């Protein structure tokens, strides 16, 4: 079975631009979470979506938004990019939003903002 | 808010030997979940082992085991018979069962880079 997939793998943007990152969960998984991992640090939680609704949000500005589609894939959007948004963006999926469910991570999208 | 601390930025071990990675966390909750994830250079975060706080027995997965000390809020990972493929960043993570709106939010530590010497 295919794991969590993310696209693109790498992306270079300039300050002020907008970016859209995409995630496809494991087949049968309905919950998708997004994390930001700045170089040298652990991932930080951005959002969780389940059944197309936001179920949790981390401490990130409103420039960050996301949505989930009927096929459970998800997009993360970041507006007005800042240099500090340069990071690895990880997507994780799980079967449902039960707390005991294991999250499976994708390979990430590395974003560089110049 | 919960915090997770990994005090060892880097560790190294000889192949076939045993190594222990440390993790402490801060929480006022009595029920929670703890995880160790491995992140190799390929960047993909891979679950190594998990522990439910209500279980007194330490979790074990083949060569990987944990030492869960709830009172001390300590959750260390022991890797036995280290192999070259174990080289990676290791992250300790905490999940609360009472997250905002039921979110499966993971709180990660800063990571420990493990090097395996042949």
GROMACS .gro file of C-alpha atoms in nm:
model
  232
    1UNK     CA    1   0.000   0.000   0.000
    2UNK     CA    2   0.116   0.352  -0.077
    3UNK     CA    3   0.217   0.563   0.217
    4UNK     CA    4   0.150   0.931   0.270
    5UNK     CA    5   0.258   1.129  -0.032
    6UNK     CA    6   0.343   1.497  -0.053
    7UNK     CA    7   0.409   1.732  -0.341
    8UNK     CA    8   0.622   1.901  -0.440
    9UNK     CA    9   0.935   1.761  -0.274
   10UNK     CA   10   1.120   2.090  -0.294
   11UNK     CA   11   1.008   2.445  -0.354
   12UNK     CA   12   1.182   2.784  -0.375
   13UNK     CA   13   0.980   3.103  -0.330
   14UNK     CA   14   1.056   3.468  -0.262
   15UNK     CA   15   0.931   3.679   0.024
   16UNK     CA   16   0.572   3.796  -0.011
   17UNK     CA   17   0.469   3.512  -0.242
   18UNK     CA   18   0.205   3.251  -0.179
   19UNK     CA   19   0.263   2.874  -0.166
   20UNK     CA   20   0.039   2.567  -0.174
   21UNK     CA   21   0.159   2.231  -0.047
   22UNK     CA   22  -0.031   1.909  -0.110
   23UNK     CA   23  -0.075   1.587   0.082
   24UNK     CA   24  -0.244   1.256   0.000
   25UNK     CA   25  -0.311   1.035   0.302
   26UNK     CA   26  -0.286   0.660   0.318
   27UNK     CA   27  -0.590   0.497   0.159
   28UNK     CA   28  -0.866   0.470   0.417
   29UNK     CA   29  -0.723   0.741   0.640
   30UNK     CA   30  -0.956   1.031   0.706
   31UNK     CA   31  -0.743   1.253   0.929
   32UNK     CA   32  -0.459   1.472   0.807
   33UNK     CA   33  -0.224   1.681   1.019
   34UNK     CA   34   0.039   1.935   0.914
   35UNK     CA   35   0.367   2.010   1.090
   36UNK     CA   36   0.644   2.263   1.032
   37UNK     CA   37   1.000   2.150   1.100
   38UNK     CA   38   1.258   2.427   1.101
   39UNK     CA   39   1.615   2.308   1.045
   40UNK     CA   40   1.763   2.164   1.361
   41UNK     CA   41   1.436   2.154   1.554
   42UNK     CA   42   1.152   1.914   1.614
   43UNK     CA   43   0.829   1.944   1.415
   44UNK     CA   44   0.563   2.187   1.533
   45UNK     CA   45   0.192   2.122   1.492
   46UNK     CA   46   0.008   2.351   1.251
   47UNK     CA   47  -0.333   2.195   1.177
   48UNK     CA   48  -0.540   1.881   1.196
   49UNK     CA   49  -0.829   1.814   0.959
   50UNK     CA   50  -1.083   1.536   0.988
   51UNK     CA   51  -1.383   1.486   0.764
   52UNK     CA   52  -1.304   1.816   0.593
   53UNK     CA   53  -1.327   2.016   0.915
   54UNK     CA   54  -1.048   2.178   1.115
   55UNK     CA   55  -1.009   1.984   1.439
   56UNK     CA   56  -0.708   2.157   1.585
   57UNK     CA   57  -0.478   2.447   1.522
   58UNK     CA   58  -0.131   2.525   1.652
   59UNK     CA   59   0.020   2.862   1.732
   60UNK     CA   60   0.064   2.986   1.375
   61UNK     CA   61  -0.048   3.316   1.219
   62UNK     CA   62  -0.351   3.352   0.996
   63UNK     CA   63  -0.119   3.351   0.695
   64UNK     CA   64  -0.132   2.974   0.732
   65UNK     CA   65  -0.450   2.801   0.620
   66UNK     CA   66  -0.549   2.456   0.508
   67UNK     CA   67  -0.835   2.256   0.374
   68UNK     CA   68  -0.931   1.894   0.322
   69UNK     CA   69  -1.109   1.761   0.018
   70UNK     CA   70  -1.381   1.493  -0.013
   71UNK     CA   71  -1.112   1.235  -0.103
   72UNK     CA   72  -0.936   1.330   0.226
   73UNK     CA   73  -0.635   1.484   0.055
   74UNK     CA   74  -0.527   1.817   0.194
   75UNK     CA   75  -0.364   2.146   0.099
   76UNK     CA   76  -0.162   2.376   0.318
   77UNK     CA   77  -0.152   2.737   0.204
   78UNK     CA   78   0.087   3.002   0.325
   79UNK     CA   79   0.041   3.366   0.222
   80UNK     CA   80   0.285   3.656   0.233
   81UNK     CA   81   0.586   3.429   0.280
   82UNK     CA   82   0.857   3.532   0.524
   83UNK     CA   83   1.216   3.413   0.539
   84UNK     CA   84   1.126   3.235   0.863
   85UNK     CA   85   0.876   3.016   0.680
   86UNK     CA   86   1.168   2.824   0.530
   87UNK     CA   87   1.126   2.475   0.669
   88UNK     CA   88   1.034   2.114   0.602
   89UNK     CA   89   0.655   2.079   0.599
   90UNK     CA   90   0.536   1.738   0.707
   91UNK     CA   91   0.197   1.583   0.655
   92UNK     CA   92   0.072   1.295   0.868
   93UNK     CA   93  -0.239   1.082   0.830
   94UNK     CA   94  -0.435   0.854   1.059
   95UNK     CA   95  -0.746   0.643   1.025
   96UNK     CA   96  -0.958   0.870   1.242
   97UNK     CA   97  -0.916   1.138   1.505
   98UNK     CA   98  -0.911   0.905   1.803
   99UNK     CA   99  -0.627   0.996   2.035
  100UNK     CA  100  -0.482   0.645   2.034
  101UNK     CA  101  -0.445   0.632   1.657
  102UNK     CA  102  -0.094   0.627   1.515
  103UNK     CA  103   0.000   0.901   1.272
  104UNK     CA  104   0.201   0.807   0.963
  105UNK     CA  105   0.420   1.079   0.815
  106UNK     CA  106   0.500   1.164   0.457
  107UNK     CA  107   0.847   1.255   0.329
  108UNK     CA  108   0.778   1.627   0.353
  109UNK     CA  109   0.808   1.931   0.129
  110UNK     CA  110   1.118   2.141   0.177
  111UNK     CA  111   1.035   2.509   0.130
  112UNK     CA  112   1.305   2.770   0.088
  113UNK     CA  113   1.203   3.136   0.100
  114UNK     CA  114   1.456   3.381  -0.043
  115UNK     CA  115   0.128   2.361   2.787
  116UNK     CA  116   0.323   2.041   2.763
  117UNK     CA  117   0.693   2.048   2.680
  118UNK     CA  118   0.936   1.778   2.577
  119UNK     CA  119   1.311   1.802   2.635
  120UNK     CA  120   1.586   1.594   2.479
  121UNK     CA  121   1.910   1.693   2.648
  122UNK     CA  122   2.146   1.503   2.416
  123UNK     CA  123   2.183   1.681   2.081
  124UNK     CA  124   2.415   1.407   1.956
  125UNK     CA  125   2.502   1.052   2.054
  126UNK     CA  126   2.729   0.794   1.898
  127UNK     CA  127   2.766   0.421   1.953
  128UNK     CA  128   2.967   0.135   1.813
  129UNK     CA  129   2.782  -0.106   1.590
  130UNK     CA  130   2.630  -0.397   1.788
  131UNK     CA  131   2.644  -0.207   2.117
  132UNK     CA  132   2.359  -0.062   2.321
  133UNK     CA  133   2.269   0.306   2.343
  134UNK     CA  134   2.011   0.495   2.548
  135UNK     CA  135   1.852   0.823   2.438
  136UNK     CA  136   1.700   1.045   2.705
  137UNK     CA  137   1.372   1.234   2.708
  138UNK     CA  138   1.190   1.424   2.979
  139UNK     CA  139   0.855   1.595   2.957
  140UNK     CA  140   0.646   1.833   3.156
  141UNK     CA  141   0.272   1.784   3.200
  142UNK     CA  142   0.003   1.810   3.462
  143UNK     CA  143  -0.206   1.539   3.297
  144UNK     CA  144  -0.227   1.183   3.426
  145UNK     CA  145  -0.320   1.018   3.097
  146UNK     CA  146  -0.122   1.074   2.781
  147UNK     CA  147   0.076   0.901   2.509
  148UNK     CA  148   0.449   0.907   2.445
  149UNK     CA  149   0.626   0.824   2.122
  150UNK     CA  150   0.973   0.786   1.977
  151UNK     CA  151   1.004   0.871   1.609
  152UNK     CA  152   1.307   0.817   1.387
  153UNK     CA  153   1.392   1.056   1.103
  154UNK     CA  154   1.664   0.928   0.868
  155UNK     CA  155   1.826   1.150   0.605
  156UNK     CA  156   1.534   1.063   0.376
  157UNK     CA  157   1.334   1.296   0.608
  158UNK     CA  158   1.041   1.060   0.656
  159UNK     CA  159   0.936   1.038   1.020
  160UNK     CA  160   0.898   0.675   1.122
  161UNK     CA  161   0.730   0.556   1.441
  162UNK     CA  162   0.969   0.347   1.650
  163UNK     CA  163   0.771   0.280   1.965
  164UNK     CA  164   0.480   0.415   2.170
  165UNK     CA  165   0.380   0.405   2.534
  166UNK     CA  166   0.044   0.470   2.696
  167UNK     CA  167   0.087   0.640   3.033
  168UNK     CA  168  -0.173   0.420   3.201
  169UNK     CA  169   0.033   0.108   3.122
  170UNK     CA  170   0.295   0.027   3.380
  171UNK     CA  171   0.475  -0.219   3.156
  172UNK     CA  172   0.748  -0.067   2.941
  173UNK     CA  173   0.689  -0.099   2.567
  174UNK     CA  174   0.922  -0.314   2.358
  175UNK     CA  175   0.959  -0.351   1.981
  176UNK     CA  176   1.231  -0.597   1.884
  177UNK     CA  177   1.565  -0.422   1.956
  178UNK     CA  178   1.391  -0.107   2.082
  179UNK     CA  179   1.261  -0.067   2.435
  180UNK     CA  180   1.167   0.220   2.662
  181UNK     CA  181   1.219   0.299   3.026
  182UNK     CA  182   0.905   0.488   3.126
  183UNK     CA  183   0.929   0.654   3.467
  184UNK     CA  184   0.596   0.832   3.512
  185UNK     CA  185   0.672   0.998   3.843
  186UNK     CA  186   1.000   1.133   3.712
  187UNK     CA  187   0.838   1.224   3.377
  188UNK     CA  188   1.113   1.043   3.195
  189UNK     CA  189   1.086   0.835   2.878
  190UNK     CA  190   1.418   0.699   2.752
  191UNK     CA  191   1.475   0.482   2.446
  192UNK     CA  192   1.717   0.191   2.452
  193UNK     CA  193   1.848   0.051   2.126
  194UNK     CA  194   2.015  -0.288   2.160
  195UNK     CA  195   2.255  -0.443   1.908
  196UNK     CA  196   2.285  -0.114   1.719
  197UNK     CA  197   2.289  -0.140   1.342
  198UNK     CA  198   2.413   0.101   1.077
  199UNK     CA  199   2.055   0.153   0.965
  200UNK     CA  200   1.968   0.294   1.307
  201UNK     CA  201   2.160   0.612   1.229
  202UNK     CA  202   1.907   0.897   1.224
  203UNK     CA  203   1.755   1.182   1.420
  204UNK     CA  204   1.539   1.051   1.702
  205UNK     CA  205   1.250   1.255   1.833
  206UNK     CA  206   1.056   1.205   2.151
  207UNK     CA  207   0.693   1.320   2.132
  208UNK     CA  208   0.396   1.370   2.365
  209UNK     CA  209   0.027   1.354   2.288
  210UNK     CA  210  -0.248   1.467   2.521
  211UNK     CA  211  -0.586   1.292   2.511
  212UNK     CA  212  -0.746   1.626   2.590
  213UNK     CA  213  -0.611   1.832   2.301
  214UNK     CA  214  -0.797   2.125   2.156
  215UNK     CA  215  -1.111   1.997   1.986
  216UNK     CA  216  -0.972   1.646   2.013
  217UNK     CA  217  -0.670   1.718   1.796
  218UNK     CA  218  -0.404   1.448   1.763
  219UNK     CA  219  -0.138   1.710   1.822
  220UNK     CA  220   0.212   1.577   1.885
  221UNK     CA  221   0.454   1.788   2.086
  222UNK     CA  222   0.810   1.703   1.983
  223UNK     CA  223   1.145   1.744   2.153
  224UNK     CA  224   1.444   1.897   1.977
  225UNK     CA  225   1.583   1.563   1.867
  226UNK     CA  226   1.899   1.357   1.920
  227UNK     CA  227   2.124   1.276   1.626
  228UNK     CA  228   2.245   0.917   1.659
  229UNK     CA  229   2.559   0.807   1.477
  230UNK     CA  230   2.654   0.440   1.448
  231UNK     CA  231   3.027   0.373   1.416
  232UNK     CA  232   3.119   0.057   1.221
   0.00000   0.00000   0.00000
